[in-house]
Coordinates of N, CA, C and O and ligand atoms in Angstrom, one line a residue:
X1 N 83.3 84.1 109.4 CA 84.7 84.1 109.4 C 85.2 84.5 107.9 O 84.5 84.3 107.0
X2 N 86.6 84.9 107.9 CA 87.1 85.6 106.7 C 87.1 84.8 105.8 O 87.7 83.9 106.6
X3 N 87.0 84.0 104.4 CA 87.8 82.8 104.2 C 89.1 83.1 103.3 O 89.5 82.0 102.9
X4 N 89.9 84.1 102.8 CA 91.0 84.5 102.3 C 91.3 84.4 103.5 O 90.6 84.7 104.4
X5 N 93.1 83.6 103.6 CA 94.1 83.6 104.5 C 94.6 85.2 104.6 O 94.9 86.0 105.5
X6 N 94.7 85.3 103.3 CA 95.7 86.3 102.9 C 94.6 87.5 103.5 O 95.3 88.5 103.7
X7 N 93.8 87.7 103.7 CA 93.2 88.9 104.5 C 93.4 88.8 105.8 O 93.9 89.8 106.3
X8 N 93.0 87.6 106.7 CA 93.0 87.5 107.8 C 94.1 87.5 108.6 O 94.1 87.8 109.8
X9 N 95.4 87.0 107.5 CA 96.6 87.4 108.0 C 96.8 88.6 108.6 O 97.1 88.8 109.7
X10 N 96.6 89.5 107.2 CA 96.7 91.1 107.0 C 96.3 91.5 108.2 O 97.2 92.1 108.9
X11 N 95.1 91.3 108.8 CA 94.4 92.1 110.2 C 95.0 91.8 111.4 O 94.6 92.3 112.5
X12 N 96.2 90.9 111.2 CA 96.9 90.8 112.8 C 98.0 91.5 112.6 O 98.8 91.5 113.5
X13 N 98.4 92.3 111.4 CA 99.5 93.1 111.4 C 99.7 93.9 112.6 O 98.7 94.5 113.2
X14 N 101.3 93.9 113.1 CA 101.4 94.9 113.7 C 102.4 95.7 113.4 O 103.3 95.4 112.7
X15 N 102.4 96.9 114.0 CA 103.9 98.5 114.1 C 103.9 99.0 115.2 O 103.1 99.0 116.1
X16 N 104.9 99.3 115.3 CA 105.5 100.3 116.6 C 105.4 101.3 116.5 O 105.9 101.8 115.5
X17 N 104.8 102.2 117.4 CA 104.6 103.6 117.2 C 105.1 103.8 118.6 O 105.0 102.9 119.5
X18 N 105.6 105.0 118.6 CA 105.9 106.2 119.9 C 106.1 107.6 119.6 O 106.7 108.2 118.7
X19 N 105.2 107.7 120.8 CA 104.9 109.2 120.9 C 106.6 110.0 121.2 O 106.9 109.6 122.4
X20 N 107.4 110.7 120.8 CA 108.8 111.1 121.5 C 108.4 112.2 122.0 O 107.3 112.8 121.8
X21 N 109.6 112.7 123.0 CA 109.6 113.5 123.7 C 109.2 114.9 124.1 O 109.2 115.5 125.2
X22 N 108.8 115.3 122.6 CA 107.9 116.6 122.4 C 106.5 116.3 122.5 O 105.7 117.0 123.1
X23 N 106.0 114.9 121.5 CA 104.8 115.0 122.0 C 104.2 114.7 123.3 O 103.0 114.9 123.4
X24 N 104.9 114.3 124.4 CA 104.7 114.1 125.5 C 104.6 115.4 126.2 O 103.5 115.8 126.5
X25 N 105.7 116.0 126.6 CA 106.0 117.5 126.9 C 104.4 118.1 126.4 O 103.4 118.3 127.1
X26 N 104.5 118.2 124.9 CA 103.2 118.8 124.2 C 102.1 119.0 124.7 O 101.5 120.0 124.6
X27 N 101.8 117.8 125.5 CA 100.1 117.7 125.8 C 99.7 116.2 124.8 O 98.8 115.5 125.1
X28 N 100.6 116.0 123.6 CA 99.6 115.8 122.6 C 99.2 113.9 123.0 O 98.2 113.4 122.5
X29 N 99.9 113.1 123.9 CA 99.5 112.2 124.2 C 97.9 111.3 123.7 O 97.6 110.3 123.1
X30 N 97.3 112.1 124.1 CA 95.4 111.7 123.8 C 95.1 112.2 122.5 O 93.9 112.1 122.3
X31 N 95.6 112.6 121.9 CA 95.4 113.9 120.3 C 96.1 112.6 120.3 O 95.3 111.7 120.1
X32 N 97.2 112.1 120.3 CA 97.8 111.0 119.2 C 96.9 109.6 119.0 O 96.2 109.4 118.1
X33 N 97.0 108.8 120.1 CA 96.2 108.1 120.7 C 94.8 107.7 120.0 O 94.3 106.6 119.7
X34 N 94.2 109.1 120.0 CA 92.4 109.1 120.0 C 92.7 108.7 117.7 O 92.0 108.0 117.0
X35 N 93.6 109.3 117.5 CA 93.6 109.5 116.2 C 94.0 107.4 115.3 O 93.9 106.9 114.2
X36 N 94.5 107.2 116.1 CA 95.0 105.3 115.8 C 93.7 105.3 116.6 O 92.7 105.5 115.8
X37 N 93.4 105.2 117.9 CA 92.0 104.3 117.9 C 90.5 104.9 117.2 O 89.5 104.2 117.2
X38 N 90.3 106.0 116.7 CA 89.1 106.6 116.0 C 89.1 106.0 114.7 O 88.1 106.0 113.9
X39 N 90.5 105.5 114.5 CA 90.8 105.4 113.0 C 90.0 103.4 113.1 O 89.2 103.1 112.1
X40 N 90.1 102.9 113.7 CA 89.9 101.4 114.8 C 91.1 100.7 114.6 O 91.1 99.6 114.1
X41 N 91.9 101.1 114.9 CA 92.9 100.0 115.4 C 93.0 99.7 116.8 O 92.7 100.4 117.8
X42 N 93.4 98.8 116.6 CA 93.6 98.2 118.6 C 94.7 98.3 118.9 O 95.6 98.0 118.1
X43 N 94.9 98.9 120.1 CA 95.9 98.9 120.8 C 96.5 97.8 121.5 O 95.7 97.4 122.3
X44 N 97.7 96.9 121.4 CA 97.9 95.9 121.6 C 99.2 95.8 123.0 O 99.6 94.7 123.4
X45 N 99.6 96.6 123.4 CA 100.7 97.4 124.2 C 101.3 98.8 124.3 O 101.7 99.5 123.5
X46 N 101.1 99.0 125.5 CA 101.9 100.6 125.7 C 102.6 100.5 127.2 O 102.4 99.8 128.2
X47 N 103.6 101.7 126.8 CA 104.7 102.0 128.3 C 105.3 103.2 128.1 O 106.0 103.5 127.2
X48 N 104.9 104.0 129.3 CA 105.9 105.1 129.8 C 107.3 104.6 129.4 O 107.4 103.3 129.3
X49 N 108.4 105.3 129.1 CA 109.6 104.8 129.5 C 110.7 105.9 129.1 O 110.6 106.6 128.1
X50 N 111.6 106.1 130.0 CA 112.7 106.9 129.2 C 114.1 106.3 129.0 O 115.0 106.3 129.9
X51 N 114.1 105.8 127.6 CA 115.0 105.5 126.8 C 116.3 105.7 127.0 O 116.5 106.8 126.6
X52 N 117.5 105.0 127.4 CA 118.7 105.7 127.7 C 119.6 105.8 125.9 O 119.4 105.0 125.0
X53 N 120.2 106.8 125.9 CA 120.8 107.2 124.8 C 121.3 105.7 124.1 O 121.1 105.6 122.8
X54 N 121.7 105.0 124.5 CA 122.3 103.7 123.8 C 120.9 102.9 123.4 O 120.9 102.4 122.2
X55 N 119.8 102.7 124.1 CA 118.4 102.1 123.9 C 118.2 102.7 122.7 O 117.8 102.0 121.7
X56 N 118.4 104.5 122.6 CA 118.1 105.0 121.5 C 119.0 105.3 120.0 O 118.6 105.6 118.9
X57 N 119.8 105.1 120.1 CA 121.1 104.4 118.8 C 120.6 103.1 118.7 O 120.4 102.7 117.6
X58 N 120.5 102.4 119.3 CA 119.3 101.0 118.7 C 118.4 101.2 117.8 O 118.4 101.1 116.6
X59 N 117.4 101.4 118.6 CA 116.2 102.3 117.9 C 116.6 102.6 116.7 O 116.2 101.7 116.0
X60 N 117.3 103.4 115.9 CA 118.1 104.3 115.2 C 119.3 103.8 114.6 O 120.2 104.5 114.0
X61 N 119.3 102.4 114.9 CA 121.1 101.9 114.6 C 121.1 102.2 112.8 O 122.1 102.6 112.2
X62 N 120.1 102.1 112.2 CA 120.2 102.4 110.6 C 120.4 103.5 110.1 O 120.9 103.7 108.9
X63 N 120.1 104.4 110.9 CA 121.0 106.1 110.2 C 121.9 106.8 111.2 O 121.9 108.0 111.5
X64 N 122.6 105.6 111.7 CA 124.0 106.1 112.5 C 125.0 106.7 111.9 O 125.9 107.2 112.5
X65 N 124.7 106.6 110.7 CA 126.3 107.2 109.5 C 125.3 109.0 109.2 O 126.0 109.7 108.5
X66 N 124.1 109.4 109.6 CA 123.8 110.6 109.6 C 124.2 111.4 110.2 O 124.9 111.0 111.2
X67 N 123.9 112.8 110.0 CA 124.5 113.9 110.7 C 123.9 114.4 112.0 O 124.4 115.1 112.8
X68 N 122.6 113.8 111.9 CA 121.6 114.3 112.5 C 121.7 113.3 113.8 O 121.2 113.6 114.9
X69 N 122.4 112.0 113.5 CA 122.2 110.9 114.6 C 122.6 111.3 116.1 O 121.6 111.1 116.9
X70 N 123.6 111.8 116.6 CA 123.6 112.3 117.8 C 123.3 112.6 119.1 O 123.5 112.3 120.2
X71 N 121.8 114.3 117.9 CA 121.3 114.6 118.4 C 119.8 114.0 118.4 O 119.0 113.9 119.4
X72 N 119.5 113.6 117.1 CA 118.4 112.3 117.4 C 118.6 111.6 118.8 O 118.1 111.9 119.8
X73 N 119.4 110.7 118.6 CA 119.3 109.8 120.1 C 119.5 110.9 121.4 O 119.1 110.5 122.5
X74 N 120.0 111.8 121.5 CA 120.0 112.4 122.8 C 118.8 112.7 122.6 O 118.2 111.8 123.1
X75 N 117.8 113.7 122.0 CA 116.5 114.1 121.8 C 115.5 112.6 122.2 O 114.7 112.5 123.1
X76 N 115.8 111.9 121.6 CA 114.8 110.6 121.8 C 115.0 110.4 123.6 O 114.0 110.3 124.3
X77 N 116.2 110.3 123.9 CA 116.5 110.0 125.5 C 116.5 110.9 126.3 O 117.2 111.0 127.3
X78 N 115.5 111.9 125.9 CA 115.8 113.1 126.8 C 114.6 113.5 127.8 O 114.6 114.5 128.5
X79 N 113.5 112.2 127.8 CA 112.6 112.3 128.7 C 111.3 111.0 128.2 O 111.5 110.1 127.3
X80 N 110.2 111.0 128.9 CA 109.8 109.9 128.5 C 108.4 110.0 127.4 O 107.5 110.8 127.4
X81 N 108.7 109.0 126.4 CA 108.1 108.4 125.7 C 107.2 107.0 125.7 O 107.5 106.0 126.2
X82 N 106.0 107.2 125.1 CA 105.4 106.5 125.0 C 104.8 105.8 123.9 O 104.2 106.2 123.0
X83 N 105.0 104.6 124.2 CA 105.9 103.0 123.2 C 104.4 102.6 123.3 O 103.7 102.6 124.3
X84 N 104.2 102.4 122.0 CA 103.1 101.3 121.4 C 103.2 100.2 120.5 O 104.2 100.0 119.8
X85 N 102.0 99.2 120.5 CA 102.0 98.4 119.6 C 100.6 98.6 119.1 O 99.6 98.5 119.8
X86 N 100.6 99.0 117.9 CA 98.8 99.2 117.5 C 99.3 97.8 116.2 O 100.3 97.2 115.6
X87 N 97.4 97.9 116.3 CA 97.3 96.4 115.4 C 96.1 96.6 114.4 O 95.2 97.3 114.7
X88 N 96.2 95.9 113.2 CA 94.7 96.3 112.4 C 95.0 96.0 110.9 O 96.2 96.2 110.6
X89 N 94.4 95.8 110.3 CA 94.7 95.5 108.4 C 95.3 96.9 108.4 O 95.1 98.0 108.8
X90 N 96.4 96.2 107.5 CA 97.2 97.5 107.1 C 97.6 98.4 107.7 O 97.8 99.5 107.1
X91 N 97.8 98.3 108.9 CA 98.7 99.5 109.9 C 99.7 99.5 110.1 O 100.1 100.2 111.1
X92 N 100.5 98.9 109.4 CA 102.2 99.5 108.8 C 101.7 100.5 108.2 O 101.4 101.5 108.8
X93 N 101.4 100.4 107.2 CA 101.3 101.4 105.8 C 100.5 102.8 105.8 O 100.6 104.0 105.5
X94 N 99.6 102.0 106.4 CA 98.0 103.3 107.0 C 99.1 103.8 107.8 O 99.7 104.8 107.5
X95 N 99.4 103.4 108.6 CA 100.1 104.4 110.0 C 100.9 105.5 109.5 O 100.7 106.7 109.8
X96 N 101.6 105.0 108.9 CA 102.7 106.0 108.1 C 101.8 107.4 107.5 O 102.3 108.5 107.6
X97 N 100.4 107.1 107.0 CA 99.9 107.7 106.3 C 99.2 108.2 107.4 O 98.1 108.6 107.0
X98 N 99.3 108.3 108.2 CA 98.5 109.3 109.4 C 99.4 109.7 110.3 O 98.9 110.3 111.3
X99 N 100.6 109.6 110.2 CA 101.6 110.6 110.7 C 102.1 111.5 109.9 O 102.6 112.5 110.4
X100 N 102.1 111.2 108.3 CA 102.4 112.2 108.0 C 103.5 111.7 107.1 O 103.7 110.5 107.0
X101 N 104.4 113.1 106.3 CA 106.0 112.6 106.1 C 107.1 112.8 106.8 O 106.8 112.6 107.9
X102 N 108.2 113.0 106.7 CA 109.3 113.1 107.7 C 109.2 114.1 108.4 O 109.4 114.2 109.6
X103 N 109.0 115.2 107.2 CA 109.6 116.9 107.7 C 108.1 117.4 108.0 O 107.3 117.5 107.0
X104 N 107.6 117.7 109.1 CA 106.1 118.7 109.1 C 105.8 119.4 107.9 O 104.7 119.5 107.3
X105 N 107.0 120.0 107.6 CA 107.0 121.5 106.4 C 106.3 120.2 105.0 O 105.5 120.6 104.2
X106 N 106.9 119.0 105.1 CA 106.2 118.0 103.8 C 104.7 117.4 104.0 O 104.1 116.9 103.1
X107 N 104.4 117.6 105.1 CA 103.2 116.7 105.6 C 102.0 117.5 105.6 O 101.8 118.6 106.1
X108 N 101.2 116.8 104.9 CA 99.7 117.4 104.7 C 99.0 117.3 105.7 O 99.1 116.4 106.5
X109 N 98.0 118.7 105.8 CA 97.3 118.8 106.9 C 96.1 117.5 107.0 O 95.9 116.6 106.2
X110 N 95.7 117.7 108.0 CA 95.4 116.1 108.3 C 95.6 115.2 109.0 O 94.9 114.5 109.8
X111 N 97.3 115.1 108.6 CA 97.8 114.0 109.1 C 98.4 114.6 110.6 O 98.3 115.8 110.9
X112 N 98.9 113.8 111.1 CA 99.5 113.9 112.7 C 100.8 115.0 112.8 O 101.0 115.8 113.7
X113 N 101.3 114.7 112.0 CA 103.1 115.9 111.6 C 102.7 116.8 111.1 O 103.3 117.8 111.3
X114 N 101.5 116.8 110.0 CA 101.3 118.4 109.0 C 100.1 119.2 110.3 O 100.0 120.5 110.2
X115 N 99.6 118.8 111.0 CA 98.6 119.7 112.1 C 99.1 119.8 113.4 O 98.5 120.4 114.3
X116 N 100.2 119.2 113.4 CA 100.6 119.3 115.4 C 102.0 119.4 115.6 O 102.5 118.9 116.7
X117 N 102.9 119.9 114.8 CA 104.1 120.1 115.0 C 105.0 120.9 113.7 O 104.3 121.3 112.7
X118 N 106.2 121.0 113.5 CA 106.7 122.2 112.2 C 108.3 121.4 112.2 O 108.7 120.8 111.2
X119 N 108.9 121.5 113.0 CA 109.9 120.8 112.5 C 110.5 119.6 112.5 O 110.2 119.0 113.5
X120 N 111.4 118.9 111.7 CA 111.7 117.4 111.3 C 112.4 116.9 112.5 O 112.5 115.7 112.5
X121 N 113.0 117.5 113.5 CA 113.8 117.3 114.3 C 113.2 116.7 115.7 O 113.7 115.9 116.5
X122 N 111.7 117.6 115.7 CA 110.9 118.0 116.6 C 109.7 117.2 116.1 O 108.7 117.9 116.5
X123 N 109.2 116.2 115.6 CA 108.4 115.6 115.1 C 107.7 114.9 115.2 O 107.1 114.3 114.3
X124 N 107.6 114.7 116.6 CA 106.8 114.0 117.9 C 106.2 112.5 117.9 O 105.9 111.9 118.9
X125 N 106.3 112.0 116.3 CA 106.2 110.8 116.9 C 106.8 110.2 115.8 O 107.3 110.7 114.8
X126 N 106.7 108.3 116.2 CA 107.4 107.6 115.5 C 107.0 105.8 115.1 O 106.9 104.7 115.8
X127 N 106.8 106.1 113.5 CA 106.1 104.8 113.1 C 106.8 103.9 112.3 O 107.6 104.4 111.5
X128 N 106.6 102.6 112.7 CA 107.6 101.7 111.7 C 107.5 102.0 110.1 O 106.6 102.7 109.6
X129 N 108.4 101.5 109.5 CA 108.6 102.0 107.7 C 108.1 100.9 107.0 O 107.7 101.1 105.8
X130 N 108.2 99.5 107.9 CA 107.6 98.3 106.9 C 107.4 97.4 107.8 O 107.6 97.6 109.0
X131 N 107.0 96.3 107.3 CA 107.1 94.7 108.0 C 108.5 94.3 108.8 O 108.5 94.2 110.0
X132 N 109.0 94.2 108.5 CA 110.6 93.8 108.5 C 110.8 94.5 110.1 O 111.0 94.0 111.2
X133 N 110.7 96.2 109.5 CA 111.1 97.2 110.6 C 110.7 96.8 111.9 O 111.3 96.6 112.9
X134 N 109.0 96.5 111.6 CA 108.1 96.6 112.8 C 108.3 95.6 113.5 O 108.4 95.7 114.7
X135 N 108.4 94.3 112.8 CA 109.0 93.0 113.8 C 110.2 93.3 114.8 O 110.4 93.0 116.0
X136 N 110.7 93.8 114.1 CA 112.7 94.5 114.8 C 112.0 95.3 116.2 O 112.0 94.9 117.4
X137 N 111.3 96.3 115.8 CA 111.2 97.6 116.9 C 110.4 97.3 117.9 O 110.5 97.8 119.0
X138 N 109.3 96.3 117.5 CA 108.3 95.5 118.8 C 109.1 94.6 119.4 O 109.1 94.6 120.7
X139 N 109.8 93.9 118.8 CA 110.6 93.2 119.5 C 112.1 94.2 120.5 O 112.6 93.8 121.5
X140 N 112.4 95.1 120.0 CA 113.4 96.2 121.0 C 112.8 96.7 121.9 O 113.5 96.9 122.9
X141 N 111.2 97.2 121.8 CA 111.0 97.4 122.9 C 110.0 96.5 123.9 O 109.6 96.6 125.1
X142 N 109.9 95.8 122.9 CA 108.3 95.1 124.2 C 108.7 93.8 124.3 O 109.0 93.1 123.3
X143 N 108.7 93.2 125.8 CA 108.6 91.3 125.9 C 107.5 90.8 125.5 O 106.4 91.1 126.0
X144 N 107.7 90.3 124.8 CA 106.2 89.2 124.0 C 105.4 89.0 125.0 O 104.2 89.2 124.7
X145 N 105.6 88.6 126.3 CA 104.5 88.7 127.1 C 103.7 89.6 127.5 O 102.7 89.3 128.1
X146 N 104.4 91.4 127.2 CA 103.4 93.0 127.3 C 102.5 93.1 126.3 O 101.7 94.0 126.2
X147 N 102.7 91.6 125.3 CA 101.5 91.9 124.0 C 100.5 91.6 124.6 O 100.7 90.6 125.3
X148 N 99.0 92.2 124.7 CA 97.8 91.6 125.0 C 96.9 91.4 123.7 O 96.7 92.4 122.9
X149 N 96.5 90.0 123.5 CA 96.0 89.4 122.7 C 94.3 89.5 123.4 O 94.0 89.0 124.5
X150 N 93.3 90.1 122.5 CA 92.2 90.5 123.3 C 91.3 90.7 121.7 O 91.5 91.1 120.5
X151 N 90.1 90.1 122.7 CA 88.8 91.0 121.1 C 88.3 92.1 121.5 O 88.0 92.3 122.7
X152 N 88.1 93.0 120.5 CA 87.4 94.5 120.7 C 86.3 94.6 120.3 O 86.2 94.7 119.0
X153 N 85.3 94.7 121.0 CA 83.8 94.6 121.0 C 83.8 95.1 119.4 O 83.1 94.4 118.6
X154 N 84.4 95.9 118.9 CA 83.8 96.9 117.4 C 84.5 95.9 116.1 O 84.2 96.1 115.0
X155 N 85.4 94.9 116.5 CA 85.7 94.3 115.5 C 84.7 93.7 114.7 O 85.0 93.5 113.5
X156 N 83.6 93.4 115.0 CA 82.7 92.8 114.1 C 82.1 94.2 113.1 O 82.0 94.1 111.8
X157 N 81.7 95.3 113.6 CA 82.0 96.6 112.8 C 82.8 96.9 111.8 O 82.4 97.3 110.7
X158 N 83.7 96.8 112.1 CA 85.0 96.9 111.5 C 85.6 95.9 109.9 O 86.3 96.3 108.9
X159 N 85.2 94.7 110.3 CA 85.6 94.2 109.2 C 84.4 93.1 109.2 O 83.6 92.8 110.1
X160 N 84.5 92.5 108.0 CA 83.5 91.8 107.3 C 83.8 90.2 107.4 O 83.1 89.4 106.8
Ligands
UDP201 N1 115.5 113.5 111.4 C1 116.1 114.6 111.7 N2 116.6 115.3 110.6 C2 116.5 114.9 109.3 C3 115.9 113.6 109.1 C4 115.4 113.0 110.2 O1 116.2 115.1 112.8 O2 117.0 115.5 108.4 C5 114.9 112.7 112.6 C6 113.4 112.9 112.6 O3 113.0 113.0 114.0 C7 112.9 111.5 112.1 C8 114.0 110.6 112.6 O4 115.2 111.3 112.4 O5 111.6 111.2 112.5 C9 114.1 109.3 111.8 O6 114.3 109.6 110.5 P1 113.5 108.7 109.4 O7 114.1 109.1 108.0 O8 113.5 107.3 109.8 O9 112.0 109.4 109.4 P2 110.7 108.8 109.9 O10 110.6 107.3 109.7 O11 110.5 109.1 111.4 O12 109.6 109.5 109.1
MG202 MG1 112.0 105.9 110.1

């Protein structure tokens, strides 16, 4: 067993990710997917779902004063997405770092936005920004009872 708190904390982090409505359309579902679990994080919840425009100005209620918001939330509600909870030391931060940056055109190859998509608008998926966020967006879309709490054979692999 770990005996730092402060590590073992760290390894029940969680974020919200979804795939939006291009990368679904895309194909790229299993290309997103395979890339969070190859990396070992656990998957802790997922759901089909299509978002109605107001679900998605939730989602998004923090850059409602943009220009871009509108058509963000119609784009977000414009077919179905698929809502995660991945889990693992440091998968706020790492996550971010394997999607990429906002705009494809900024994101290094590699990551999820700089190899599988080009524009910011169009940018297929979507990862919490911090702690704070991730608590908010797990909680908008998932009932604490869609979390499954489970061991994954590779965890002892995985960390020390
Ligand atoms: N977005 C856009 N135009 C912009 C900036 C952002 O269409 O100029 C969209 C884009 O899909 C982005 C989402 O708004 O993923 C949320 O913006 P944010 O700044 O939170 O970027 P993210 O956290 O997704 O990297
Ligand atoms: Mg964001």
């Amino acid at each position: 067993m770990l005996q730092d708190p402060t590590v073992e904390a760290a390894e029940l982090e969680r974020t919200f990710i979804a795939i939006k409505p291009d990368g679904v359309q895309r194909g790229l579902i299993s290309e997103i997917i395979g890339r969070f679990e190859r990396k070992g994080y656990k998957l802790v919840a997922i759901k089909l779902i299509v978002p109605t425009k107001e679900f998605a100005a939730q989602h998004y209620d923090d850059l409602s004063s943009r220009p871009f918001f509108n058509g963000l939330c119609d784009f977000l509600s414009s077919g179905p997405v698929v809502a995660m909870v991945w889990e693992g030391q440091g998968v706020i931060k790492y996550g971010r770092k394997l999607i990429g940056a906002t705009s494809p055109q900024a994101s290094e190859p590699g990551t999820i936005r700089g190899d599988l998509c080009v524009q910011v608008s169009r940018n297929i998926i979507h990862g919490s920004d911090g702690p704070e966020t991730a608590v908010n967006e797990i909680g908008l879309w998932f009932k604490p009872e869609e979390l499954v709490s489970y061991t994954k054979n590779d965890e002892k692999w995985l960390y020390e």
